[in-house]
N, CA and C atoms as an extended XYZ file, in Angstrom:
579
Properties=species:S:1:pos:R:3:atomname:S:1:resname:S:1:resid:I:1 pbc="F F F"
N         6.651      -15.916       21.368 N   MET     1
C         5.802      -14.281       21.275 CA  MET     1
C         6.682      -13.823       19.802 C   MET     1
N         5.476      -13.041       18.808 N   LYS     2
C         6.030      -12.260       17.738 CA  LYS     2
C         5.422      -10.510       18.247 C   LYS     2
N         5.666       -9.599       17.354 N   MET     3
C         5.584       -8.398       18.067 CA  MET     3
C         5.404       -7.845       16.826 C   MET     3
N         4.442       -6.920       16.436 N   VAL     4
C         3.738       -6.442       15.012 CA  VAL     4
C         3.970       -5.095       15.333 C   VAL     4
N         5.081       -4.091       14.808 N   VAL     5
C         5.095       -2.801       15.248 CA  VAL     5
C         4.687       -1.793       13.784 C   VAL     5
N         3.977       -1.122       14.288 N   GLY     6
C         3.331       -0.359       13.039 CA  GLY     6
C         4.262        1.407       13.578 C   GLY     6
N         4.958        1.646       12.155 N   LEU     7
C         5.670        3.001       12.614 CA  LEU     7
C         4.746        4.024       12.104 C   LEU     7
N         4.844        5.217       12.969 N   GLY     8
C         3.863        6.507       12.791 CA  GLY     8
C         4.535        7.536       13.923 C   GLY     8
N         3.960        8.695       13.825 N   ASN     9
C         4.179        9.797       14.804 CA  ASN     9
C         3.218        9.992       15.718 C   ASN     9
N         3.406        9.984       17.204 N   PRO    10
C         2.167       10.342       17.960 CA  PRO    10
C         1.900       11.452       18.044 C   PRO    10
N         0.199       11.791       18.022 N   GLY    11
C        -0.487       12.906       18.349 CA  GLY    11
C        -1.366       13.093       17.065 C   GLY    11
N        -2.522       13.944       17.534 N   SER    12
C        -3.900       14.037       16.614 CA  SER    12
C        -3.226       14.855       15.496 C   SER    12
N        -2.189       15.569       14.938 N   GLN    13
C        -2.039       16.288       14.358 CA  GLN    13
C        -1.364       15.608       12.806 C   GLN    13
N        -0.819       14.093       13.178 N   TYR    14
C        -0.312       13.370       12.118 CA  TYR    14
C        -0.906       12.070       11.824 C   TYR    14
N        -2.435       11.804       12.974 N   GLU    15
C        -3.055       10.585       12.818 CA  GLU    15
C        -3.380       10.289       11.357 C   GLU    15
N        -3.721       11.224       10.228 N   LYS    16
C        -4.392       10.819        9.107 CA  LYS    16
C        -3.223       10.965        7.940 C   LYS    16
N        -1.966       11.365        8.382 N   THR    17
C        -0.728       11.694        7.386 CA  THR    17
C        -0.287       10.158        7.166 C   THR    17
N         0.092       10.322        5.907 N   LYS    18
C         0.779        9.021        5.241 CA  LYS    18
C         1.786        8.578        5.706 C   LYS    18
N         2.583        9.013        6.655 N   HIS    19
C         3.686        8.698        7.347 CA  HIS    19
C         3.369        7.904        8.282 C   HIS    19
N         1.687        7.848        8.568 N   ASN    20
C         1.055        7.067        9.842 CA  ASN    20
C         0.621        5.486        9.618 C   ASN    20
N         0.577        5.201        8.383 N   ILE    21
C        -0.041        4.309        7.639 CA  ILE    21
C         0.237        3.101        8.511 C   ILE    21
N         1.694        2.752        9.242 N   GLY    22
C         2.068        1.996       10.095 CA  GLY    22
C         0.964        2.001       11.559 C   GLY    22
N         0.759        2.876       11.667 N   PHE    23
C        -0.555        3.009       13.078 CA  PHE    23
C        -2.070        2.777       12.608 C   PHE    23
N        -2.032        3.065       11.144 N   MET    24
C        -3.414        2.659       10.842 CA  MET    24
C        -3.798        1.295       10.741 C   MET    24
N        -2.727        0.449       10.137 N   VAL    25
C        -2.710       -1.087       10.020 CA  VAL    25
C        -2.754       -1.444       11.389 C   VAL    25
N        -2.156       -1.514       12.266 N   ILE    26
C        -1.999       -1.555       13.624 CA  ILE    26
C        -3.382       -1.435       14.337 C   ILE    26
N        -3.941       -0.228       14.267 N   ASP    27
C        -5.332        0.102       14.701 CA  ASP    27
C        -6.397       -1.142       14.102 C   ASP    27
N        -6.385       -1.290       12.593 N   ALA    28
C        -7.033       -2.406       11.740 CA  ALA    28
C        -6.735       -3.884       12.584 C   ALA    28
N        -5.669       -3.982       12.965 N   ILE    29
C        -5.879       -5.428       13.173 CA  ILE    29
C        -6.324       -5.377       14.470 C   ILE    29
N        -5.941       -4.295       15.561 N   ALA    30
C        -6.741       -4.441       16.620 CA  ALA    30
C        -8.111       -4.698       16.889 C   ALA    30
N        -8.804       -4.068       15.851 N   ASP    31
C        -9.951       -4.153       15.384 CA  ASP    31
C       -10.476       -5.447       15.356 C   ASP    31
N        -9.668       -6.499       14.610 N   ALA    32
C       -10.210       -7.530       14.098 CA  ALA    32
C        -9.936       -8.345       15.005 C   ALA    32
N        -9.111       -8.605       16.179 N   VAL    33
C        -9.183       -9.564       17.212 CA  VAL    33
C        -9.350       -8.798       18.378 C   VAL    33
N        -9.661       -9.890       19.778 N   THR    34
C        -9.724       -9.522       20.907 CA  THR    34
C        -8.388       -9.497       21.999 C   THR    34
N        -8.230       -7.751       21.893 N   HIS    35
C        -6.906       -7.824       22.671 CA  HIS    35
C        -6.840       -7.078       24.153 C   HIS    35
N        -5.967       -7.181       24.582 N   THR    36
C        -5.845       -6.669       26.300 CA  THR    36
C        -5.727       -4.669       26.033 C   THR    36
N        -6.055       -4.319       27.294 N   PRO    37
C        -6.211       -2.840       26.881 CA  PRO    37
C        -4.716       -2.295       26.641 C   PRO    37
N        -4.890       -1.317       25.921 N   TRP    38
C        -3.393       -0.323       25.358 CA  TRP    38
C        -2.936        0.157       26.847 C   TRP    38
N        -1.754        0.043       26.903 N   ARG    39
C        -0.836        0.667       27.652 CA  ARG    39
C         0.522        1.191       27.241 C   ARG    39
N         1.047        1.903       28.230 N   GLU    40
C         2.340        2.320       27.713 CA  GLU    40
C         3.488        1.598       28.607 C   GLU    40
N         4.466        1.275       27.599 N   ASP    41
C         5.419        0.303       28.129 CA  ASP    41
C         6.970        0.808       26.782 C   ASP    41
N         7.791        0.994       27.787 N   MET    42
C         8.870        1.430       26.836 CA  MET    42
C         8.888        2.324       25.551 C   MET    42
N         8.132        3.559       25.798 N   LYS    43
C         8.106        4.700       24.841 CA  LYS    43
C         7.254        3.859       23.890 C   LYS    43
N         6.273        2.908       24.171 N   ALA    44
C         5.319        2.884       22.880 CA  ALA    44
C         4.240        2.414       23.640 C   ALA    44
N         3.004        2.536       22.831 N   LEU    45
C         1.553        1.928       23.099 CA  LEU    45
C         1.427        0.436       22.934 C   LEU    45
N         1.274       -0.339       23.811 N   VAL    46
C         1.190       -1.958       23.083 CA  VAL    46
C        -0.184       -2.262       23.712 C   VAL    46
N        -0.418       -3.824       22.767 N   CYS    47
C        -1.333       -4.529       23.614 CA  CYS    47
C        -1.312       -5.963       22.987 C   CYS    47
N        -1.747       -6.959       23.571 N   THR    48
C        -1.429       -8.146       22.826 CA  THR    48
C        -2.804       -8.864       22.958 C   THR    48
N        -2.708      -10.002       22.120 N   PHE    49
C        -3.584      -10.838       21.676 CA  PHE    49
C        -3.048      -12.157       21.618 C   PHE    49
N        -3.725      -13.207       21.206 N   THR    50
C        -3.314      -14.890       20.986 CA  THR    50
C        -3.902      -15.021       19.920 C   THR    50
N        -2.796      -15.890       19.049 N   LEU    51
C        -3.720      -16.627       17.971 CA  LEU    51
C        -2.895      -17.795       17.652 C   LEU    51
N        -3.579      -18.406       17.351 N   ASP    52
C        -3.003      -20.068       17.530 CA  ASP    52
C        -2.116      -20.262       18.837 C   ASP    52
N        -2.576      -19.982       19.879 N   GLY    53
C        -2.021      -20.463       20.791 CA  GLY    53
C        -0.497      -19.580       21.442 C   GLY    53
N         0.061      -18.647       20.186 N   GLU    54
C         0.948      -17.472       20.504 CA  GLU    54
C         0.579      -16.143       20.891 C   GLU    54
N         1.264      -15.694       21.936 N   LYS    55
C         1.007      -14.148       22.189 CA  LYS    55
C         1.465      -13.327       20.896 C   LYS    55
N         0.519      -12.368       20.824 N   ILE    56
C         1.341      -11.279       19.568 CA  ILE    56
C         0.999      -10.098       20.127 C   ILE    56
N         2.312       -9.192       20.219 N   MET    57
C         2.003       -7.954       20.708 CA  MET    57
C         2.027       -6.605       19.858 C   MET    57
N         0.814       -6.073       19.768 N   LEU    58
C         0.673       -5.091       18.741 CA  LEU    58
C         1.644       -3.718       19.586 C   LEU    58
N         2.689       -2.852       18.555 N   VAL    59
C         3.376       -1.868       19.141 CA  VAL    59
C         3.378       -0.436       18.511 C   VAL    59
N         2.665        0.506       19.253 N   LYS    60
C         3.022        2.086       18.455 CA  LYS    60
C         3.905        2.870       19.091 C   LYS    60
N         4.926        2.845       18.240 N   PRO    61
C         5.960        3.491       18.965 CA  PRO    61
C         5.744        5.042       19.094 C   PRO    61
N         5.840        5.710       20.520 N   GLN    62
C         5.622        7.149       21.151 CA  GLN    62
C         6.683        7.823       20.645 C   GLN    62
N         7.511        7.582       20.233 N   THR    63
C         8.907        8.357       20.176 CA  THR    63
C         9.148        9.429       18.835 C   THR    63
N         8.200        9.263       17.911 N   PHE    64
C         8.397       10.054       16.958 CA  PHE    64
C         9.234        9.389       15.752 C   PHE    64
N         8.433        9.318       14.395 N   MET    65
C         8.955        8.329       13.473 CA  MET    65
C        10.621        7.935       13.574 C   MET    65
N        11.269        9.249       13.362 N   ASN    66
C        13.009        8.806       13.346 CA  ASN    66
C        13.929        8.292       14.619 C   ASN    66
N        12.922        8.142       15.646 N   ALA    67
C        13.831        7.589       16.914 CA  ALA    67
C        12.419        6.103       17.410 C   ALA    67
N        12.157        5.782       16.117 N   SER    68
C        11.148        4.381       16.617 CA  SER    68
C        11.990        3.111       16.914 C   SER    68
N        13.124        3.179       16.507 N   GLY    69
C        13.912        1.925       17.441 CA  GLY    69
C        14.280        2.447       18.811 C   GLY    69
N        13.919        3.421       19.299 N   GLU    70
C        14.279        3.421       20.958 CA  GLU    70
C        12.909        2.956       21.531 C   GLU    70
N        11.977        2.820       21.120 N   ALA    71
C        10.682        1.919       21.549 CA  ALA    71
C        11.287        0.336       21.363 C   ALA    71
N        11.061        0.072       20.056 N   VAL    72
C        11.264       -1.120       19.562 CA  VAL    72
C        12.648       -2.023       20.127 C   VAL    72
N        13.690       -1.751       19.878 N   GLY    73
C        15.308       -2.306       20.675 CA  GLY    73
C        14.697       -2.830       22.096 C   GLY    73
N        14.217       -1.999       22.961 N   PRO    74
C        14.355       -2.100       24.316 CA  PRO    74
C        12.752       -3.356       24.285 C   PRO    74
N        11.899       -3.057       23.546 N   LEU    75
C        11.050       -4.028       23.819 CA  LEU    75
C        11.670       -5.728       23.330 C   LEU    75
N        12.054       -5.600       22.382 N   MET    76
C        12.464       -6.523       21.925 CA  MET    76
C        13.564       -7.546       22.724 C   MET    76
N        14.369       -6.807       23.547 N   ARG    77
C        15.295       -7.425       24.158 CA  ARG    77
C        14.516       -7.544       25.612 C   ARG    77
N        13.562       -6.660       26.135 N   TYR    78
C        13.130       -7.282       27.225 CA  TYR    78
C        12.014       -8.989       26.911 C   TYR    78
N        11.673       -8.914       26.057 N   TYR    79
C        10.836      -10.072       25.790 CA  TYR    79
C        11.693      -11.034       24.957 C   TYR    79
N        13.111      -10.855       25.120 N   LYS    80
C        13.866      -12.031       24.317 CA  LYS    80
C        13.478      -12.481       22.995 C   LYS    80
N        13.230      -11.230       22.017 N   LEU    81
C        12.804      -11.948       21.042 CA  LEU    81
C        13.977      -11.686       19.798 C   LEU    81
N        13.927      -12.889       18.698 N   ASP    82
C        14.497      -12.674       17.506 CA  ASP    82
C        14.110      -11.471       16.818 C   ASP    82
N        14.971      -10.761       15.801 N   PRO    83
C        14.561       -9.795       14.762 CA  PRO    83
C        13.696      -10.532       13.993 C   PRO    83
N        13.407      -11.724       13.515 N   SER    84
C        12.556      -12.351       12.843 CA  SER    84
C        11.385      -12.426       13.304 C   SER    84
N        11.047      -12.109       15.086 N   ASP    85
C         9.975      -12.047       15.513 CA  ASP    85
C         9.249      -10.879       15.291 C   ASP    85
N         9.773      -10.124       14.883 N   VAL    86
C         9.198       -8.615       14.736 CA  VAL    86
C         8.951       -8.076       13.352 C   VAL    86
N         7.606       -8.109       13.157 N   PHE    87
C         6.816       -7.529       11.780 CA  PHE    87
C         6.942       -5.983       11.730 C   PHE    87
N         7.510       -5.550       11.009 N   CYS    88
C         7.389       -4.080       10.706 CA  CYS    88
C         6.793       -3.582        9.659 C   CYS    88
N         5.489       -2.485       10.019 N   VAL    89
C         4.679       -2.449        8.943 CA  VAL    89
C         4.790       -0.647        8.896 C   VAL    89
N         5.395       -0.203        7.440 N   TYR    90
C         5.659        1.339        7.500 CA  TYR    90
C         5.003        1.620        5.851 C   TYR    90
N         5.311        2.828        5.581 N   ASP    91
C         5.015        3.669        3.970 CA  ASP    91
C         6.240        3.629        3.324 C   ASP    91
N         5.730        3.369        2.231 N   ASP    92
C         6.864        3.160        1.246 CA  ASP    92
C         6.626        3.981        0.038 C   ASP    92
N         7.578        4.861       -0.469 N   MET    93
C         7.369        5.953       -1.378 CA  MET    93
C         7.538        5.094       -2.627 C   MET    93
N         8.163        3.755       -2.668 N   ASP    94
C         8.192        3.228       -4.148 CA  ASP    94
C         7.542        2.268       -4.295 C   ASP    94
N         6.103        2.306       -3.855 N   LEU    95
C         5.447        1.451       -4.234 CA  LEU    95
C         3.968        2.190       -4.350 C   LEU    95
N         3.012        2.009       -5.666 N   PRO    96
C         1.904        2.841       -5.581 CA  PRO    96
C         0.892        2.541       -4.996 C   PRO    96
N         0.224        3.615       -4.509 N   VAL    97
C        -0.563        4.020       -3.134 CA  VAL    97
C        -1.632        2.592       -3.085 C   VAL    97
N        -1.389        2.373       -1.770 N   GLY    98
C        -2.560        1.081       -1.213 CA  GLY    98
C        -1.839       -0.219       -1.539 C   GLY    98
N        -0.841       -0.427       -2.318 N   LYS    99
C        -0.320       -1.398       -2.789 CA  LYS    99
C         0.536       -2.446       -1.423 C   LYS    99
N         0.595       -3.471       -1.374 N   ILE   100
C         1.305       -3.692       -0.022 CA  ILE   100
C         2.972       -4.626       -0.732 C   ILE   100
N         3.835       -4.741       -0.139 N   ARG   101
C         4.995       -5.903       -0.330 CA  ARG   101
C         5.411       -6.206        1.281 C   ARG   101
N         5.623       -8.038        1.177 N   ILE   102
C         6.132       -8.265        2.105 CA  ILE   102
C         7.829       -8.672        1.973 C   ILE   102
N         8.598       -8.353        2.868 N   ARG   103
C        10.188       -8.771        2.616 CA  ARG   103
C        10.641       -9.689        3.979 C   ARG   103
N        11.378      -10.538        3.853 N   PRO   104
C        11.860      -11.423        4.804 CA  PRO   104
C        12.679      -10.249        5.576 C   PRO   104
N        13.610       -9.268        5.051 N   ASN   105
C        14.149       -8.534        5.530 CA  ASN   105
C        14.582       -7.441        4.535 C   ASN   105
N        15.510       -6.611        4.988 N   GLY   106
C        15.898       -5.531        4.223 CA  GLY   106
C        16.497       -4.297        4.280 C   GLY   106
N        17.152       -3.259        3.473 N   SER   107
C        17.573       -2.085        4.011 CA  SER   107
C        16.379       -0.838        4.387 C   SER   107
N        17.212        0.273        4.978 N   ALA   108
C        16.267        0.910        5.255 CA  ALA   108
C        15.413        1.895        3.661 C   ALA   108
N        16.283        1.401        2.801 N   GLY   109
C        15.667        2.573        1.367 CA  GLY   109
C        15.521        3.806        1.746 C   GLY   109
N        16.210        4.644        2.767 N   GLY   110
C        16.132        6.168        2.901 CA  GLY   110
C        14.794        6.175        3.892 C   GLY   110
N        14.161        5.113        4.233 N   HIS   111
C        13.466        5.651        5.355 CA  HIS   111
C        14.115        5.491        7.010 C   HIS   111
N        13.761        6.988        7.425 N   ASN   112
C        14.303        7.152        8.837 CA  ASN   112
C        13.719        6.439        9.866 C   ASN   112
N        12.506        5.748        9.935 N   GLY   113
C        11.857        4.995       10.796 CA  GLY   113
C        13.015        3.943       10.671 C   GLY   113
N        12.636        2.983        9.589 N   ILE   114
C        13.639        2.010        9.391 CA  ILE   114
C        15.158        1.770        9.988 C   ILE   114
N        15.682        3.385        9.560 N   LYS   115
C        16.784        3.353        9.767 CA  LYS   115
C        17.226        3.315       11.233 C   LYS   115
N        16.188        3.788       12.279 N   SER   116
C        16.312        3.690       13.647 CA  SER   116
C        16.226        2.523       14.011 C   SER   116
N        15.442        1.661       13.362 N   LEU   117
C        15.196        0.086       13.894 CA  LEU   117
C        16.191       -0.447       13.455 C   LEU   117
N        16.986       -0.407       12.642 N   LEU   118
C        18.218       -1.077       11.994 CA  LEU   118
C        19.341       -0.841       13.088 C   LEU   118
N        19.396        0.261       13.345 N   ALA   119
C        20.192        0.773       14.490 CA  ALA   119
C        19.943        0.177       15.908 C   ALA   119
N        18.753        0.440       16.422 N   HIS   120
C        18.677       -0.321       17.573 CA  HIS   120
C        18.374       -1.993       17.672 C   HIS   120
N        18.032       -2.588       16.695 N   ILE   121
C        17.986       -4.281       16.686 CA  ILE   121
C        19.127       -4.568       16.433 C   ILE   121
N        20.099       -3.928       15.598 N   GLY   122
C        21.401       -4.329       15.099 CA  GLY   122
C        21.268       -5.400       13.746 C   GLY   122
N        20.133       -5.357       13.389 N   SER   123
C        20.135       -6.698       11.955 CA  SER   123
C        19.316       -5.609       11.327 C   SER   123
N        18.970       -6.571        9.935 N   ASP   124
C        18.404       -6.157        9.012 CA  ASP   124
C        17.191       -7.290        8.985 C   ASP   124
N        17.333       -8.137        9.829 N   GLY   125
C        16.602       -9.589        9.633 CA  GLY   125
C        15.346       -9.384       10.027 C   GLY   125
N        14.570       -8.462        9.952 N   PHE   126
C        13.294       -8.393       10.595 CA  PHE   126
C        12.426       -8.464        9.455 C   PHE   126
N        11.210       -8.920        9.414 N   PRO   127
C        10.072       -8.865        8.174 CA  PRO   127
C         9.801       -6.983        7.993 C   PRO   127
N         9.846       -6.874        6.870 N   HIS   128
C         9.425       -5.700        6.485 CA  HIS   128
C         7.823       -5.931        5.732 C   HIS   128
N         6.881       -4.985        6.090 N   PHE   129
C         5.592       -5.189        5.675 CA  PHE   129
C         5.254       -3.542        5.004 C   PHE   129
N         5.979       -3.431        3.810 N   ARG   130
C         5.581       -2.270        3.116 CA  ARG   130
C         4.246       -1.673        2.300 C   ARG   130
N         3.905       -0.762        2.767 N   PHE   131
C         2.553       -0.302        2.412 CA  PHE   131
C         2.685        1.438        1.408 C   PHE   131
N         2.619        1.112        0.307 N   GLY   132
C         2.686        2.000       -0.627 CA  GLY   132
C         2.100        3.418       -0.567 C   GLY   132
N         2.755        4.520       -0.605 N   ILE   133
C         1.970        5.783       -0.505 CA  ILE   133
C         2.032        6.811       -1.677 C   ILE   133
N         3.066        5.982       -2.509 N   GLY   134
C         2.842        6.764       -3.748 CA  GLY   134
C         4.518        8.084       -3.704 C   GLY   134
N         4.805        8.222       -4.985 N   ARG   135
C         5.581        9.527       -4.783 CA  ARG   135
C         5.268       10.834       -4.651 C   ARG   135
N         6.121       11.976       -4.003 N   PRO   136
C         5.608       13.527       -4.146 CA  PRO   136
C         4.879       13.895       -5.520 C   PRO   136
N         4.241       14.704       -5.562 N   LEU   137
C         4.006       15.793       -6.447 CA  LEU   137
C         5.112       16.609       -7.019 C   LEU   137
N         5.112       16.609       -8.093 N   PRO   138
C         6.565       17.263       -8.571 CA  PRO   138
C         7.184       18.494       -7.795 C   PRO   138
N         6.005       19.469       -7.089 N   GLN   139
C         6.774       20.476       -6.240 CA  GLN   139
C         6.793       20.412       -4.702 C   GLN   139
N         6.496       19.181       -4.628 N   TRP   140
C         6.635       18.810       -3.164 CA  TRP   140
C         7.636       18.125       -2.663 C   TRP   140
N         8.254       18.512       -1.215 N   THR   141
C         9.625       17.837       -0.945 CA  THR   141
C         8.813       16.534       -0.163 C   THR   141
N         9.688       15.295        0.063 N   VAL   142
C         9.467       14.354        0.687 CA  VAL   142
C         8.679       14.445        2.138 C   VAL   142
N         9.049       15.500        2.878 N   ILE   143
C         8.373       15.802        4.240 CA  ILE   143
C         7.233       16.213        4.243 C   ILE   143
N         7.067       16.923        3.161 N   ASP   144
C         5.625       17.775        2.751 CA  ASP   144
C         4.446       16.616        2.121 C   ASP   144
N         5.398       15.502        1.425 N   HIS   145
C         4.434       14.339        1.041 CA  HIS   145
C         4.025       13.571        2.295 C   HIS   145
N         5.052       13.221        3.212 N   VAL   146
C         4.843       12.272        4.013 CA  VAL   146
C         3.974       12.780        5.078 C   VAL   146
N         3.803       13.886        5.266 N   LEU   147
C         3.292       14.790        6.554 CA  LEU   147
C         1.894       14.863        5.818 C   LEU   147
N         1.453       15.138        4.909 N   ALA   148
C         0.219       15.201        4.597 CA  ALA   148
C        -0.539       13.916        4.400 C   ALA   148
N        -1.969       14.285        4.565 N   PRO   149
C        -2.905       13.125        4.598 CA  PRO   149
C        -3.175       12.834        3.197 C   PRO   149
N        -3.757       11.476        3.066 N   PHE   150
C        -4.026       11.086        1.616 CA  PHE   150
C        -5.216       11.847        0.862 C   PHE   150
N        -4.891       12.152       -0.604 N   PRO   151
C        -6.126       13.016       -0.790 CA  PRO   151
C        -7.309       12.010       -1.125 C   PRO   151
N        -8.569       12.493       -1.010 N   GLU   152
C        -9.745       12.166       -1.013 CA  GLU   152
C        -9.912       11.013       -1.940 C   GLU   152
N        -9.253       11.408       -3.483 N   ASP   153
C        -9.327       10.063       -4.488 CA  ASP   153
C        -8.505        9.233       -4.596 C   ASP   153
N        -7.813        8.979       -3.165 N   GLN   154
C        -7.134        7.847       -2.978 CA  GLN   154
C        -7.588        7.302       -1.913 C   GLN   154
N        -8.395        7.792       -1.301 N   GLN   155
C        -9.177        6.997        0.082 CA  GLN   155
C        -9.295        5.435        0.014 C   GLN   155
N       -10.250        5.311       -0.771 N   GLU   156
C       -10.712        4.175       -1.372 CA  GLU   156
C        -9.694        3.318       -1.283 C   GLU   156
N        -8.429        3.228       -2.455 N   LYS   157
C        -7.429        2.442       -2.512 CA  LYS   157
C        -6.609        2.032       -1.273 C   LYS   157
N        -6.509        3.272       -0.528 N   VAL   158
C        -5.877        3.331        1.034 CA  VAL   158
C        -6.408        2.444        1.972 C   VAL   158
N        -7.894        2.615        1.984 N   ASN   159
C        -8.902        1.574        2.935 CA  ASN   159
C        -8.920        0.255        2.695 C   ASN   159
N        -8.755       -0.020        1.001 N   ASP   160
C        -8.617       -1.419        0.734 CA  ASP   160
C        -7.231       -1.886        0.982 C   ASP   160
N        -6.203       -1.486        0.901 N   GLY   161
C        -4.491       -1.463        1.386 CA  GLY   161
C        -4.736       -1.716        2.513 C   GLY   161
N        -5.142       -0.803        3.506 N   ILE   162
C        -4.990       -1.403        5.067 CA  ILE   162
C        -5.838       -2.547        5.283 C   ILE   162
N        -6.999       -2.550        4.746 N   ALA   163
C        -7.335       -4.088        5.102 CA  ALA   163
C        -6.738       -5.401        4.481 C   ALA   163
N        -6.285       -5.255        3.585 N   ALA   164
C        -5.137       -6.237        2.771 CA  ALA   164
C        -4.198       -6.330        3.622 C   ALA   164
N        -3.359       -5.293        3.932 N   MET   165
C        -2.195       -5.644        4.635 CA  MET   165
C        -2.332       -6.070        6.040 C   MET   165
N        -3.548       -5.907        6.909 N   ALA   166
C        -4.167       -6.268        8.038 CA  ALA   166
C        -4.177       -7.931        8.149 C   ALA   166
N        -5.132       -8.121        6.904 N   LYS   167
C        -5.141       -9.425        6.547 CA  LYS   167
C        -3.895      -10.430        6.171 C   LYS   167
N        -2.764       -9.577        5.513 N   ALA   168
C        -1.531      -10.254        5.314 CA  ALA   168
C        -0.721      -10.315        6.604 C   ALA   168
N        -0.815       -9.534        7.628 N   VAL   169
C         0.024       -9.738        8.837 CA  VAL   169
C        -0.541      -10.595        9.502 C   VAL   169
N        -1.705      -10.993        9.493 N   LEU   170
C        -2.678      -11.563       10.563 CA  LEU   170
C        -2.221      -13.136        9.675 C   LEU   170
N        -2.400      -13.434        8.562 N   GLY   171
C        -2.058      -14.511        7.869 CA  GLY   171
C        -0.815      -15.017        8.217 C   GLY   171
N         0.400      -14.137        8.109 N   THR   172
C         1.511      -14.446        8.002 CA  THR   172
C         2.035      -14.824        9.390 C   THR   172
N         1.567      -14.244       10.207 N   LEU   173
C         1.522      -14.761       11.654 CA  LEU   173
C         1.249      -16.095       11.917 C   LEU   173
N         0.318      -16.585       10.965 N   GLU   174
C        -0.140      -17.815       11.295 CA  GLU   174
C         0.598      -18.925       10.375 C   GLU   174
N         1.126      -18.499        9.092 N   VAL   175
C         1.963      -19.487        8.347 CA  VAL   175
C         2.778      -19.522        7.946 C   VAL   175
N         3.641      -18.412        8.571 N   GLY   176
C         5.268      -17.948        8.605 CA  GLY   176
C         5.720      -16.825        7.352 C   GLY   176
N         6.504      -16.493        7.499 N   ILE   177
C         7.271      -15.144        6.528 CA  ILE   177
C         6.908      -15.805        4.933 C   ILE   177
N         7.699      -16.962        4.687 N   ASP   178
C         7.893      -17.614        3.409 CA  ASP   178
C         6.293      -17.845        2.582 C   ASP   178
N         5.787      -18.737        3.571 N   LYS   179
C         4.294      -18.822        2.971 CA  LYS   179
C         3.777      -17.334        2.722 C   LYS   179
N         3.647      -16.613        3.683 N   GLY   180
C         3.284      -15.158        3.779 CA  GLY   180
C         3.620      -14.510        2.463 C   GLY   180
N         4.511      -14.379        2.118 N   MET   181
C         4.700      -13.598        0.748 CA  MET   181
C         4.239      -14.244       -0.093 C   MET   181
N         4.068      -15.598       -0.329 N   ASN   182
C         3.253      -16.421       -1.525 CA  ASN   182
C         1.899      -16.096       -1.588 C   ASN   182
N         1.401      -15.970       -0.483 N   LEU   183
C        -0.108      -15.923       -0.780 CA  LEU   183
C        -0.511      -14.114       -0.618 C   LEU   183
N         0.303      -13.273       -0.044 N   TYR   184
C        -0.012      -12.065       -0.070 CA  TYR   184
C         0.711      -11.051       -0.733 C   TYR   184
N         1.941      -11.133       -1.661 N   ASN   185
C         2.595      -10.384       -2.128 CA  ASN   185
C         1.723      -10.404       -3.606 C   ASN   185
N         1.908       -8.891       -4.391 N   PRO   186
C         1.325       -8.974       -5.408 CA  PRO   186
C         1.585       -9.971       -6.681 C   PRO   186
N         0.965      -10.756       -7.330 N   LYS   187
C         1.541      -11.533       -8.157 CA  LYS   187
C         1.975      -10.803       -9.266 C   LYS   187
N         2.982      -11.340      -10.019 N   ARG   188
C         3.688      -10.760      -11.180 CA  ARG   188
C         2.711      -11.103      -12.325 C   ARG   188
N         2.117      -10.559      -13.607 N   ARG   189
C         1.445      -10.974      -14.369 CA  ARG   189
C         2.394      -11.800      -15.279 C   ARG   189
N         2.134      -12.811      -15.913 N   ALA   190
C         3.195      -13.359      -17.031 CA  ALA   190
C         3.055      -12.773      -18.027 C   ALA   190
N         3.741      -11.988      -18.791 N   PRO   191
C         3.717      -11.377      -20.481 CA  PRO   191
C         3.022      -11.523      -21.189 C   PRO   191
N         2.337      -10.972      -21.915 N   ARG   192
C         1.850      -11.841      -23.125 CA  ARG   192
C         2.208      -12.171      -24.110 C   ARG   192
N         2.157      -12.901      -24.797 N   ARG   193
C         2.875      -13.558      -26.082 CA  ARG   193
C         2.069      -13.083      -27.103 C   ARG   193
């Protein structure tokens, strides 16, 4: 069994904000598969589907971002999953809007949702699926930035990124993290001579 966790904040006021990109990707994956009805389980909304004979659980923690680990840690232990079975999708200010990057593990990089996961999972060995939201405007704080919706002129990049990330998660579930990184991480262009 594998678990795909999208990080975000519950409540309609947060629905379209940059910090909720994890939830948006989970919803896109759910739209692409046939899954069980959503239900509440251990401070999260969860549903399951089967991919190549393996059960996959989609998870949207309902704890608010900074306490995401309070939902993910207990679910992981209850279903006896290793950290490497927990795919985490979240927003990243260090990537341009709509860009995606997959890593087999990693630090929180200042992301409070990931800090909470690290604390409750007890390891950084869970695959990170990072989704670029860009940097704040010069006069904006980080909080202003992550809790604001994407501007209209970025919406196409965001929609393309959500589709790409949903495809990358499903593809990586099928082929494994190493092949997934090769297939779905942006390719570096060779320098011109």
